[in-house]
Tab-separated table of C-alpha atoms in Angstrom:
chain	number	residue	atom	x	y	z
A	1	MET	CA	64.041	-9.894	-51.115
A	2	LEU	CA	61.859	-12.040	-53.314
A	3	LEU	CA	60.403	-15.355	-52.354
A	4	HIS	CA	60.529	-17.799	-55.225
A	5	PHE	CA	58.155	-20.697	-55.607
A	6	ALA	CA	55.904	-22.336	-58.163
A	7	ILE	CA	52.610	-24.056	-57.534
A	8	TYR	CA	50.195	-25.287	-60.125
A	9	THR	CA	46.584	-24.235	-59.900
A	10	THR	CA	44.191	-25.667	-62.442
A	11	LEU	CA	40.952	-23.792	-63.030
A	12	PHE	CA	38.100	-24.936	-65.204
A	13	LEU	CA	34.858	-23.255	-66.186
A	14	THR	CA	32.285	-25.440	-67.846
A	15	VAL	CA	29.321	-24.558	-69.970
A	16	SER	CA	27.261	-26.950	-67.883
A	17	HIS	CA	27.729	-24.613	-64.929
A	18	GLY	CA	26.783	-21.398	-66.610
A	19	ALA	CA	30.167	-19.999	-67.582
A	20	SER	CA	32.941	-20.583	-70.053
A	21	LEU	CA	36.385	-19.239	-70.642
A	22	PRO	CA	36.889	-16.941	-73.603
A	23	ASN	CA	38.439	-18.280	-76.762
A	24	LEU	CA	42.109	-17.440	-76.742
A	25	SER	CA	44.168	-16.968	-79.876
A	26	ASN	CA	47.644	-18.382	-80.347
A	27	GLU	CA	49.153	-14.989	-79.663
A	28	ASN	CA	48.064	-15.463	-76.074
A	29	SER	CA	49.795	-18.812	-75.764
A	30	LEU	CA	52.212	-19.181	-72.910
A	31	ASP	CA	55.382	-21.060	-72.287
A	32	ASP	CA	54.633	-23.984	-69.973
A	33	GLY	CA	58.221	-24.872	-69.347
A	34	ASP	CA	58.540	-27.353	-72.207
A	35	LYS	CA	62.247	-28.057	-72.582
A	36	GLY	CA	61.714	-28.640	-76.255
A	37	GLY	CA	60.786	-25.015	-76.765
A	38	GLY	CA	57.131	-25.655	-77.573
A	39	LYS	CA	54.316	-23.490	-76.255
A	40	ARG	CA	51.060	-24.590	-74.759
A	41	THR	CA	48.097	-22.730	-76.190
A	42	ARG	CA	45.417	-22.126	-73.593
A	43	ASP	CA	42.543	-24.416	-74.347
A	44	PRO	CA	39.167	-22.694	-73.936
A	45	GLY	CA	37.814	-23.988	-70.644
A	46	TYR	CA	41.143	-25.213	-69.380
A	47	VAL	CA	44.148	-23.379	-68.004
A	48	ARG	CA	46.932	-24.463	-65.713
A	49	MET	CA	48.654	-21.630	-63.912
A	50	PRO	CA	52.122	-21.569	-62.377
A	51	VAL	CA	52.316	-19.004	-59.584
A	52	SER	CA	55.071	-16.795	-58.210
A	53	ARG	CA	54.822	-14.288	-55.411
A	54	GLN	CA	56.655	-11.277	-54.103
A	55	LYS	CA	57.386	-11.546	-50.412
A	56	PHE	CA	55.495	-9.142	-48.157
A	57	LYS	CA	57.838	-6.465	-46.822
A	58	SER	CA	56.688	-6.038	-43.233
A	59	LYS	CA	56.790	-2.832	-41.214
A	60	GLY	CA	57.219	-4.494	-37.842
A	61	LYS	CA	54.858	-5.025	-34.941
A	62	SER	CA	53.296	-2.148	-33.015
A	63	GLU	CA	50.647	-1.782	-30.342
A	64	ARG	CA	48.064	-1.816	-33.133
A	65	GLY	CA	48.964	-5.379	-34.105
A	66	TRP	CA	50.984	-7.157	-36.735
A	67	HIS	CA	52.829	-5.131	-39.384
A	68	TRP	CA	50.830	-1.961	-39.101
A	69	GLY	CA	51.922	0.893	-41.331
A	70	PRO	CA	50.355	4.339	-41.657
A	71	PRO	CA	47.349	4.112	-43.989
A	72	THR	CA	47.235	6.408	-46.959
A	73	ASP	CA	43.548	6.932	-46.217
A	74	PRO	CA	41.732	4.304	-44.138
A	75	HIS	CA	38.372	5.485	-45.433
A	76	ASN	CA	39.153	4.835	-49.073
A	77	ASP	CA	39.275	1.579	-50.958
A	78	PRO	CA	42.622	0.469	-52.445
A	79	PRO	CA	43.100	2.493	-55.626
A	80	ALA	CA	42.689	0.832	-58.984
A	81	LEU	CA	45.155	1.503	-61.749
A	82	LYS	CA	44.469	4.355	-64.112
A	83	SER	CA	43.411	3.385	-67.602
A	84	ASN	CA	46.678	4.617	-69.071
A	85	GLN	CA	48.668	2.343	-66.765
A	86	PRO	CA	48.131	-1.263	-67.882
A	87	PHE	CA	48.818	-3.819	-65.187
A	88	GLN	CA	52.111	-5.619	-65.780
A	89	PRO	CA	53.072	-7.459	-62.598
A	90	THR	CA	56.670	-8.194	-61.795
A	91	HIS	CA	57.558	-11.903	-61.982
A	92	ALA	CA	59.324	-13.286	-58.952
A	93	SER	CA	60.668	-15.957	-59.596
A	94	SER	CA	53.344	-38.157	-23.724
A	95	SER	CA	50.894	-38.055	-20.986
A	96	THR	CA	47.564	-39.884	-21.079
A	97	ILE	CA	45.435	-38.579	-23.890
A	98	PRO	CA	41.943	-37.609	-22.793
A	99	PRO	CA	39.018	-39.202	-24.608
A	100	PRO	CA	37.802	-37.167	-27.586
A	101	THR	CA	34.962	-34.737	-27.055
A	102	LEU	CA	32.045	-35.631	-29.305
A	103	THR	CA	29.205	-33.535	-30.578
A	104	ARG	CA	26.556	-35.571	-32.389
A	105	ILE	CA	24.924	-33.922	-35.380
A	106	THR	CA	21.712	-34.675	-37.179
A	107	ARG	CA	20.959	-33.520	-40.683
A	108	SER	CA	18.150	-34.053	-43.132
A	109	PRO	CA	19.620	-34.754	-46.569
A	110	PRO	CA	20.123	-33.473	-49.168
A	111	THR	CA	20.450	-29.926	-47.734
A	112	GLN	CA	23.790	-29.459	-45.976
A	113	GLN	CA	23.458	-27.356	-42.844
A	114	SER	CA	25.575	-26.178	-39.954
A	115	PRO	CA	25.967	-28.812	-37.196
A	116	THR	CA	23.531	-28.670	-34.303
A	117	LEU	CA	25.523	-27.794	-31.181
A	118	HIS	CA	24.934	-29.524	-27.856
A	119	ARG	CA	27.403	-27.327	-25.971
A	120	ARG	CA	27.814	-23.586	-25.604
A	121	ALA	CA	29.710	-21.974	-28.481
A	122	ALA	CA	32.262	-20.675	-25.961
A	123	ASP	CA	33.142	-24.289	-25.060
A	124	ARG	CA	33.316	-25.517	-28.634
A	125	ARG	CA	36.867	-25.842	-29.990
A	126	TRP	CA	36.077	-26.349	-33.657
A	127	GLY	CA	34.392	-24.577	-36.545
A	128	TRP	CA	32.426	-26.135	-39.400
A	129	SER	CA	31.483	-24.887	-42.860
A	130	ASN	CA	30.000	-26.415	-45.933
A	131	LEU	CA	31.975	-25.934	-49.143
A	132	GLU	CA	30.311	-25.065	-52.408
A	133	GLU	CA	31.478	-27.263	-55.272
A	134	LEU	CA	32.024	-25.380	-58.508
A	135	GLY	CA	31.295	-28.268	-60.850
A	136	GLY	CA	34.380	-30.195	-59.758
A	137	ILE	CA	36.582	-27.220	-60.646
A	138	ALA	CA	37.217	-25.939	-57.129
A	139	TYR	CA	35.665	-25.691	-53.667
A	140	ILE	CA	34.411	-22.431	-52.205
A	141	ILE	CA	33.930	-21.151	-48.662
A	142	GLN	CA	31.979	-18.074	-47.575
A	143	LEU	CA	33.582	-15.363	-45.460
A	144	ASP	CA	31.808	-12.505	-43.683
A	145	ILE	CA	34.261	-9.620	-43.460
A	146	GLY	CA	33.874	-6.274	-41.716
A	147	THR	CA	31.309	-4.332	-39.690
A	148	PRO	CA	28.620	-4.705	-40.900
A	149	PRO	CA	29.639	-8.009	-42.517
A	150	GLN	CA	30.225	-8.219	-46.257
A	151	LYS	CA	29.833	-11.663	-47.826
A	152	VAL	CA	32.754	-12.843	-49.946
A	153	ARG	CA	33.326	-16.320	-51.338
A	154	VAL	CA	36.827	-17.631	-52.034
A	155	PHE	CA	38.526	-20.825	-53.171
A	156	VAL	CA	39.920	-23.134	-50.485
A	157	ASP	CA	43.559	-23.818	-51.344
A	158	THR	CA	45.913	-26.124	-49.438
A	159	GLY	CA	48.661	-25.286	-51.939
A	160	SER	CA	49.124	-21.672	-50.791
A	161	TYR	CA	49.189	-19.821	-47.487
A	162	GLU	CA	47.586	-16.353	-47.722
A	163	LEU	CA	44.061	-14.967	-47.996
A	164	TRP	CA	43.240	-12.402	-50.657
A	165	VAL	CA	39.955	-11.039	-52.014
A	166	ASN	CA	38.510	-8.787	-54.718
A	167	PRO	CA	39.617	-9.895	-58.187
A	168	ARG	CA	38.829	-7.311	-60.874
A	169	CYS	CA	35.883	-8.935	-62.633
A	170	SER	CA	36.019	-6.816	-65.777
A	171	THR	CA	39.406	-8.303	-66.661
A	172	SER	CA	38.773	-11.829	-65.333
A	173	ALA	CA	38.171	-15.006	-67.288
A	174	SER	CA	34.440	-14.752	-66.582
A	175	ASP	CA	32.955	-11.426	-65.521
A	176	SER	CA	29.546	-12.952	-64.786
A	177	LEU	CA	30.918	-15.743	-62.588
A	178	CYS	CA	33.343	-13.402	-60.834
A	179	GLN	CA	30.482	-11.066	-59.869
A	180	THR	CA	28.764	-13.873	-57.955
A	181	PHE	CA	31.631	-14.234	-55.473
A	182	GLY	CA	31.125	-10.823	-53.865
A	183	ASN	CA	33.498	-8.018	-52.959
A	184	TYR	CA	34.902	-6.480	-49.805
A	185	PHE	CA	34.976	-2.665	-49.557
A	186	PRO	CA	37.077	-1.368	-46.633
A	187	SER	CA	35.314	2.003	-46.786
A	188	ARG	CA	32.036	0.280	-45.915
A	189	SER	CA	33.414	-1.367	-42.774
A	190	ASN	CA	33.654	0.435	-39.430
A	191	SER	CA	36.375	-1.978	-38.305
A	192	ALA	CA	38.668	-1.917	-41.372
A	193	MET	CA	42.269	-0.806	-40.931
A	194	HIS	CA	44.886	-0.400	-43.626
A	195	ILE	CA	48.192	-2.142	-42.950
A	196	GLY	CA	50.362	-1.400	-45.959
A	197	GLY	CA	52.957	-3.552	-47.634
A	198	ASN	CA	52.758	-4.986	-51.132
A	199	PHE	CA	50.986	-8.163	-52.176
A	200	ALA	CA	51.636	-9.619	-55.622
A	201	VAL	CA	50.835	-12.951	-57.238
A	202	THR	CA	51.724	-13.791	-60.828
A	203	TYR	CA	50.025	-16.596	-62.740
A	204	GLY	CA	50.850	-17.984	-66.149
A	205	THR	CA	47.554	-16.550	-67.376
A	206	GLY	CA	46.832	-13.851	-64.877
A	207	ALA	CA	48.056	-11.803	-61.963
A	208	VAL	CA	46.937	-10.010	-58.808
A	209	ARG	CA	48.405	-7.143	-56.878
A	210	GLY	CA	47.165	-5.174	-53.907
A	211	SER	CA	47.866	-4.221	-50.312
A	212	TYR	CA	47.185	-5.559	-46.848
A	213	TRP	CA	44.227	-4.705	-44.649
A	214	SER	CA	42.884	-5.984	-41.357
A	215	ASP	CA	39.282	-6.521	-40.308
A	216	VAL	CA	37.023	-8.741	-38.285
A	217	MET	CA	36.083	-11.929	-40.097
A	218	SER	CA	33.570	-14.726	-39.601
A	219	ILE	CA	34.437	-18.106	-41.062
A	220	ALA	CA	33.123	-21.592	-40.292
A	221	MET	CA	31.044	-20.475	-37.267
A	222	LEU	CA	34.049	-18.613	-35.806
A	223	GLN	CA	34.499	-14.834	-35.540
A	224	ILE	CA	38.126	-13.747	-35.683
A	225	PRO	CA	39.198	-10.178	-34.803
A	226	GLN	CA	41.959	-8.380	-36.683
A	227	VAL	CA	42.598	-10.781	-39.562
A	228	GLN	CA	45.275	-9.632	-41.979
A	229	PHE	CA	44.582	-10.324	-45.658
A	230	ALA	CA	45.260	-8.818	-49.055
A	231	VAL	CA	42.757	-6.709	-50.959
A	232	ALA	CA	43.440	-6.685	-54.680
A	233	ALA	CA	43.831	-3.283	-56.303
A	234	ASP	CA	44.063	-4.829	-59.757
A	235	SER	CA	44.082	-8.242	-61.380
A	236	ASN	CA	43.586	-9.967	-64.683
A	237	TYR	CA	42.162	-13.361	-65.657
A	238	THR	CA	41.720	-14.492	-62.037
A	239	PHE	CA	38.016	-14.628	-61.149
A	240	ALA	CA	37.967	-15.447	-57.409
A	241	GLY	CA	39.952	-14.792	-54.266
A	242	ILE	CA	41.816	-17.541	-52.420
A	243	LEU	CA	41.991	-18.780	-48.835
A	244	GLY	CA	45.435	-20.355	-48.488
A	245	LEU	CA	45.613	-22.981	-45.737
A	246	GLY	CA	49.222	-24.099	-46.071
A	247	TYR	CA	51.994	-23.617	-43.533
A	248	ALA	CA	52.107	-19.863	-42.952
A	249	TYR	CA	53.619	-18.071	-39.935
A	250	PRO	CA	56.514	-18.375	-39.092
A	251	TYR	CA	57.488	-20.059	-42.358
A	252	SER	CA	56.148	-18.407	-45.478
A	253	ILE	CA	54.837	-15.138	-44.033
A	254	SER	CA	55.734	-12.945	-41.080
A	255	TYR	CA	52.196	-12.406	-39.803
A	256	PRO	CA	49.595	-14.865	-38.468
A	257	SER	CA	47.296	-16.475	-41.016
A	258	VAL	CA	43.604	-17.219	-40.526
A	259	LEU	CA	44.492	-20.688	-39.209
A	260	ASN	CA	47.172	-19.271	-36.885
A	261	LEU	CA	44.680	-16.776	-35.443
A	262	MET	CA	42.098	-19.471	-34.760
A	263	VAL	CA	44.690	-21.139	-32.525
A	264	SER	CA	45.985	-17.973	-30.816
A	265	GLN	CA	42.409	-16.872	-30.080
A	266	LYS	CA	41.748	-20.339	-28.580
A	267	MET	CA	38.943	-21.030	-31.034
A	268	ILE	CA	40.633	-24.315	-31.981
A	269	SER	CA	43.253	-26.270	-30.071
A	270	ALA	CA	45.899	-26.601	-32.783
A	271	PRO	CA	46.487	-25.719	-36.461
A	272	ILE	CA	44.485	-28.658	-37.764
A	273	PHE	CA	41.628	-28.849	-40.235
A	274	SER	CA	39.800	-31.689	-41.948
A	275	LEU	CA	38.368	-31.925	-45.443
A	276	GLY	CA	35.640	-34.110	-46.844
A	277	LEU	CA	34.971	-33.049	-50.421
A	278	GLY	CA	32.735	-36.033	-51.092
A	279	GLY	CA	31.746	-37.365	-54.463
A	280	ASP	CA	31.527	-35.212	-57.570
A	281	GLY	CA	28.192	-33.400	-57.497
A	282	ASP	CA	27.045	-34.988	-54.220
A	283	GLY	CA	26.634	-31.619	-52.491
A	284	PHE	CA	28.148	-32.669	-49.146
A	285	SER	CA	31.552	-30.984	-49.188
A	286	GLU	CA	32.763	-29.592	-45.858
A	287	ILE	CA	35.719	-28.276	-43.889
A	288	ILE	CA	36.172	-28.428	-40.112
A	289	PHE	CA	38.793	-26.346	-38.313
A	290	GLY	CA	40.036	-28.038	-35.148
A	291	GLY	CA	37.799	-31.063	-35.530
A	292	VAL	CA	37.091	-34.281	-37.399
A	293	ASN	CA	33.772	-35.611	-38.668
A	294	ARG	CA	33.930	-39.282	-37.717
A	295	TRP	CA	30.839	-40.070	-39.794
A	296	LYS	CA	32.836	-39.587	-43.014
A	297	PHE	CA	35.105	-42.638	-42.775
A	298	ALA	CA	35.403	-46.098	-41.211
A	299	GLY	CA	37.999	-47.273	-38.712
A	300	PRO	CA	41.007	-45.247	-37.569
A	301	LEU	CA	42.662	-42.453	-39.510
A	302	VAL	CA	46.144	-43.363	-40.722
A	303	PRO	CA	48.957	-40.810	-40.278
A	304	VAL	CA	50.924	-40.084	-43.437
A	305	SER	CA	53.966	-37.990	-42.604
A	306	ILE	CA	54.787	-34.776	-44.429
A	307	TRP	CA	57.552	-35.866	-46.802
A	308	PRO	CA	60.111	-34.443	-47.229
A	309	PRO	CA	59.912	-33.512	-43.530
A	310	VAL	CA	59.168	-29.886	-42.712
A	311	LYS	CA	62.724	-29.321	-41.452
A	312	GLU	CA	64.093	-30.420	-44.840
A	313	GLN	CA	61.809	-28.200	-46.937
A	314	ASP	CA	62.546	-24.641	-47.956
A	315	PRO	CA	61.458	-22.746	-44.807
A	316	ARG	CA	60.016	-19.993	-46.994
A	317	TRP	CA	57.612	-22.402	-48.658
A	318	VAL	CA	56.612	-25.425	-46.544
A	319	GLN	CA	53.907	-27.534	-48.147
A	320	TYR	CA	51.754	-30.630	-47.615
A	321	TRP	CA	54.023	-33.061	-49.435
A	322	VAL	CA	53.320	-36.762	-48.859
A	323	ASN	CA	55.007	-39.844	-50.281
A	324	VAL	CA	52.911	-41.881	-52.704
A	325	THR	CA	54.198	-45.477	-52.513
A	326	SER	CA	51.928	-47.160	-55.064
A	327	VAL	CA	49.575	-46.382	-57.931
A	328	GLY	CA	47.142	-48.869	-59.399
A	329	LEU	CA	43.656	-49.471	-60.755
A	330	THR	CA	40.754	-51.769	-59.961
A	331	LYS	CA	38.396	-52.635	-62.806
A	332	PRO	CA	34.857	-53.864	-62.109
A	333	LYS	CA	34.776	-57.490	-60.923
A	334	GLU	CA	38.565	-57.760	-61.179
A	335	ALA	CA	41.359	-57.783	-58.662
A	336	GLY	CA	43.280	-54.547	-58.316
A	337	LYS	CA	46.451	-54.144	-60.348
A	338	LEU	CA	49.533	-52.164	-59.388
A	339	TYR	CA	51.447	-50.119	-61.945
A	340	THR	CA	54.353	-49.463	-59.576
A	341	PRO	CA	56.802	-51.828	-57.833
A	342	ARG	CA	55.405	-53.432	-54.704
A	343	GLU	CA	58.410	-52.261	-52.711
A	344	GLY	CA	60.701	-49.292	-52.930
A	345	PHE	CA	58.501	-46.977	-54.996
A	346	SER	CA	58.542	-43.343	-53.878
A	347	MET	CA	56.814	-40.267	-55.367
A	348	PRO	CA	56.656	-37.194	-53.092
A	349	THR	CA	53.477	-35.379	-54.087
A	350	LEU	CA	51.708	-32.190	-52.967
A	351	ILE	CA	48.094	-32.453	-51.798
A	352	ASP	CA	46.481	-29.373	-53.324
A	353	THR	CA	42.785	-28.513	-53.275
A	354	GLY	CA	43.603	-25.622	-55.601
A	355	SER	CA	44.292	-28.034	-58.440
A	356	THR	CA	41.324	-29.556	-60.218
A	357	LEU	CA	43.400	-32.364	-61.718
A	358	SER	CA	46.331	-34.384	-60.433
A	359	TYR	CA	49.794	-34.352	-62.022
A	360	ILE	CA	52.149	-37.322	-61.734
A	361	ARG	CA	54.861	-39.176	-63.676
A	362	GLU	CA	54.147	-39.384	-67.383
A	363	ASP	CA	54.803	-43.143	-67.579
A	364	LEU	CA	52.120	-43.757	-64.956
A	365	VAL	CA	49.686	-41.434	-66.707
A	366	ALA	CA	50.269	-43.326	-69.948
A	367	VAL	CA	49.541	-46.763	-68.477
A	368	ILE	CA	46.435	-45.507	-66.647
A	369	GLY	CA	45.292	-43.769	-69.829
A	370	GLN	CA	45.567	-47.037	-71.739
A	371	GLN	CA	42.999	-48.620	-69.410
A	372	PHE	CA	40.507	-45.938	-70.497
A	373	ASN	CA	41.495	-45.898	-74.185
A	374	ALA	CA	42.543	-42.289	-73.688
A	375	GLU	CA	43.236	-39.928	-76.561
A	376	ILE	CA	46.075	-37.419	-76.321
A	377	ASP	CA	45.613	-34.008	-77.889
A	378	THR	CA	48.362	-31.925	-79.454
A	379	GLN	CA	49.108	-30.300	-76.100
A	380	GLY	CA	49.660	-33.613	-74.326
A	381	ASN	CA	46.351	-33.667	-72.423
A	382	TYR	CA	44.669	-37.044	-71.878
A	383	PHE	CA	40.957	-37.219	-72.732
A	384	VAL	CA	38.657	-40.201	-72.162
A	385	ASP	CA	35.119	-41.225	-73.004
A	386	CYS	CA	32.705	-39.845	-70.402
A	387	LYS	CA	30.956	-43.234	-70.255
A	388	TYR	CA	33.649	-44.406	-67.837
A	389	ARG	CA	32.217	-42.105	-65.177
A	390	ASP	CA	29.336	-44.569	-64.880
A	391	VAL	CA	31.590	-47.604	-64.514
A	392	ALA	CA	32.160	-49.029	-61.013
A	393	GLY	CA	35.956	-49.029	-60.981
A	394	THR	CA	38.571	-47.194	-58.918
A	395	VAL	CA	41.997	-45.650	-59.348
A	396	ASP	CA	44.109	-46.515	-56.323
A	397	PHE	CA	46.771	-44.453	-54.542
A	398	GLY	CA	48.852	-46.089	-51.808
A	399	PHE	CA	50.733	-44.566	-48.873
A	400	ASN	CA	52.917	-45.912	-46.067
A	401	SER	CA	53.979	-48.895	-48.223
A	402	GLY	CA	50.375	-49.932	-48.759
A	403	ALA	CA	49.198	-49.469	-45.166
A	404	MET	CA	46.685	-46.929	-46.515
A	405	VAL	CA	45.187	-47.096	-50.000
A	406	ILE	CA	42.667	-44.534	-51.241
A	407	ASN	CA	40.367	-45.938	-53.931
A	408	VAL	CA	38.957	-43.101	-56.031
A	409	ARG	CA	35.808	-43.943	-57.970
A	410	TYR	CA	35.927	-43.401	-61.719
A	411	LYS	CA	33.093	-40.893	-61.329
A	412	ASP	CA	35.172	-38.763	-58.981
A	413	PHE	CA	38.445	-39.332	-60.831
A	414	ILE	CA	37.391	-38.515	-64.395
A	415	TYR	CA	36.761	-34.795	-64.783
A	416	GLN	CA	33.901	-33.670	-67.041
A	417	LEU	CA	35.076	-30.531	-68.759
A	418	TYR	CA	31.648	-30.151	-70.316
A	419	PRO	CA	28.950	-32.676	-71.365
A	420	GLY	CA	30.546	-35.213	-73.671
A	421	ARG	CA	34.123	-34.028	-73.044
A	422	CYS	CA	36.060	-35.625	-70.178
A	423	MET	CA	39.652	-35.530	-69.011
A	424	LEU	CA	41.646	-38.233	-67.283
A	425	GLY	CA	42.023	-37.359	-63.607
A	426	VAL	CA	45.812	-37.549	-63.782
A	427	GLN	CA	47.854	-35.624	-66.321
A	428	PRO	CA	51.618	-35.617	-66.941
A	429	ALA	CA	53.668	-33.220	-64.833
A	430	ASP	CA	55.704	-30.720	-66.832
A	431	TYR	CA	58.544	-32.176	-68.859
A	432	GLY	CA	61.554	-32.780	-66.643
A	433	SER	CA	59.655	-31.787	-63.499
A	434	THR	CA	59.225	-33.826	-60.317
A	435	TYR	CA	56.638	-31.382	-59.010
A	436	TYR	CA	53.772	-33.841	-58.590
A	437	VAL	CA	50.305	-32.878	-57.370
A	438	LEU	CA	47.325	-34.763	-55.966
A	439	GLY	CA	44.421	-32.463	-56.766
A	440	ASP	CA	40.662	-32.713	-56.389
A	441	THR	CA	40.487	-35.835	-58.574
A	442	PHE	CA	42.269	-37.626	-55.724
A	443	ILE	CA	40.942	-35.703	-52.727
A	444	ARG	CA	37.301	-36.563	-53.530
A	445	GLY	CA	38.078	-40.188	-52.647
A	446	ALA	CA	39.639	-39.455	-49.260
A	447	TYR	CA	38.856	-37.983	-45.880
A	448	LEU	CA	41.883	-35.879	-44.975
A	449	VAL	CA	43.038	-34.181	-41.777
A	450	PHE	CA	45.832	-31.640	-42.285
A	451	ASP	CA	47.762	-31.568	-38.999
A	452	GLN	CA	50.415	-28.851	-38.694
A	453	GLN	CA	50.827	-29.650	-35.005
A	454	SER	CA	52.292	-33.098	-35.762
A	455	ASP	CA	53.306	-32.556	-39.427
A	456	VAL	CA	51.144	-35.328	-40.804
A	457	VAL	CA	48.126	-35.720	-43.058
A	458	TRP	CA	45.708	-38.227	-41.551
A	459	MET	CA	43.827	-40.259	-44.161
A	460	ASN	CA	41.097	-42.773	-44.733
A	461	GLN	CA	38.634	-43.698	-47.430
A	462	TYR	CA	35.775	-41.192	-47.697
A	463	TYR	CA	32.243	-42.334	-46.846
A	464	ASN	CA	29.136	-40.376	-45.921
A	465	CYS	CA	27.023	-42.031	-43.258
A	466	GLY	CA	25.991	-39.047	-41.151
A	467	ASP	CA	27.614	-36.268	-39.155
A	468	GLY	CA	29.364	-35.788	-35.821
A	469	VAL	CA	32.379	-33.740	-34.856
A	470	VAL	CA	35.237	-34.763	-32.584
A	471	THR	CA	37.602	-32.099	-31.255
A	472	VAL	CA	41.255	-32.798	-32.074
A	473	GLY	CA	44.570	-31.105	-31.321
A	474	GLN	CA	44.165	-30.971	-27.544
A	475	THR	CA	47.315	-33.097	-27.359
A	476	PRO	CA	49.718	-33.984	-30.191
A	477	ARG	CA	48.537	-36.771	-32.480
A	478	ASP	CA	45.279	-37.287	-30.572
A	479	THR	CA	43.613	-37.688	-33.972
A	480	LYS	CA	44.732	-41.324	-33.808
A	481	ASN	CA	42.052	-41.885	-31.149
A	482	VAL	CA	39.240	-40.941	-33.495
A	483	VAL	CA	37.522	-44.000	-34.955
A	484	GLY	CA	35.237	-43.597	-37.957
A	485	ALA	CA	31.601	-44.545	-37.478
A	486	CYS	CA	30.803	-45.740	-41.009
């Protein structure tokens, strides 16, 4: 049985960060779903990739753990395809809440470091990691997998739900950049075990296939035994692995994800994590599993419910949808202006760190683009003058009928493809589609807490006034007790 879904992942490589995508001829153009029958030619440096996945066919649970199958040879790495077999993947289509526990952190800027702990690690119920910003393209976390540990870096993606590693660099968009992310070799780990089952992901401009393995893994100051993940046997175009942090077991997959295991191993109290990407190029991006950094926002965090509710979503593919209730813009020294009705506006939108840009209704993109004198290329992409990145304005996204408004600075909203070439932070969703996405051009303006325990995304405006972690998830919705220190 195949699991059908489509998410949009936007990847950019810029010459200002040491890598660029290859020039692609028109023969490599791909259908982007245009109802008019047109094709979108892949712009060098810019590709937007719809994804489909084949569902993992489990082998059941045994005393060895989740979905163990007999390994073909546990001492060998997954086999690569022979040269005479080109890779052609198959498309598939309450009681009193206790006061929060606080650990104060000190840090000497600008170097981002692990928090200083004032309690024993065994008592700590959260894990922290810095995230490496890839020039505004994506955000990367380091994993240490195996015994002895092998360092692998992967993209953090709230728009998917599985972990996979080892893209084939020789057939990726950038061999040199791909090589920097590291590889995991099961044959070099004393604790690796082969699980079996098929893993397959198909992108509009690339694909991955492989099989499932299990090994010990360290992530965000936490060491997790027996993590199941996919090891790619072959891939094309894709240049980094992905850590999916969406709703996983028991919805989209039949085995526990990294986040699920953190909870079951009592490393964190509940499936909750917080993200503070910070400003573009600031160098202070972070993720905290099971905790909140109250020195990254001011006042209380506002709960924005998953919408549509989890029970109304396809149980095979539950995502972090939220309802955007207003969109506007604030120019320097002017009052903010709304481009949506003050009441009754509704735009369910996916919050997706795996998307560099945001994708919303075309009429809203057009009116926002007018404020920046945007130019539209032949493929429908909105480009703006990079000078606006230095202007002190904001693009404003409202939730809960205006009870929470995130004001994203122009600098964080306008994406610099390369020096002198900038894209508007919102682009039109595909023709006829209501699949809207709030990507990194929105997330940089917000502090977000993804709470699978209560099915909400807690929000506030992002600030950076220090560091300190509060444990959350000890009781449902206890995040409401955390008050920002900024």
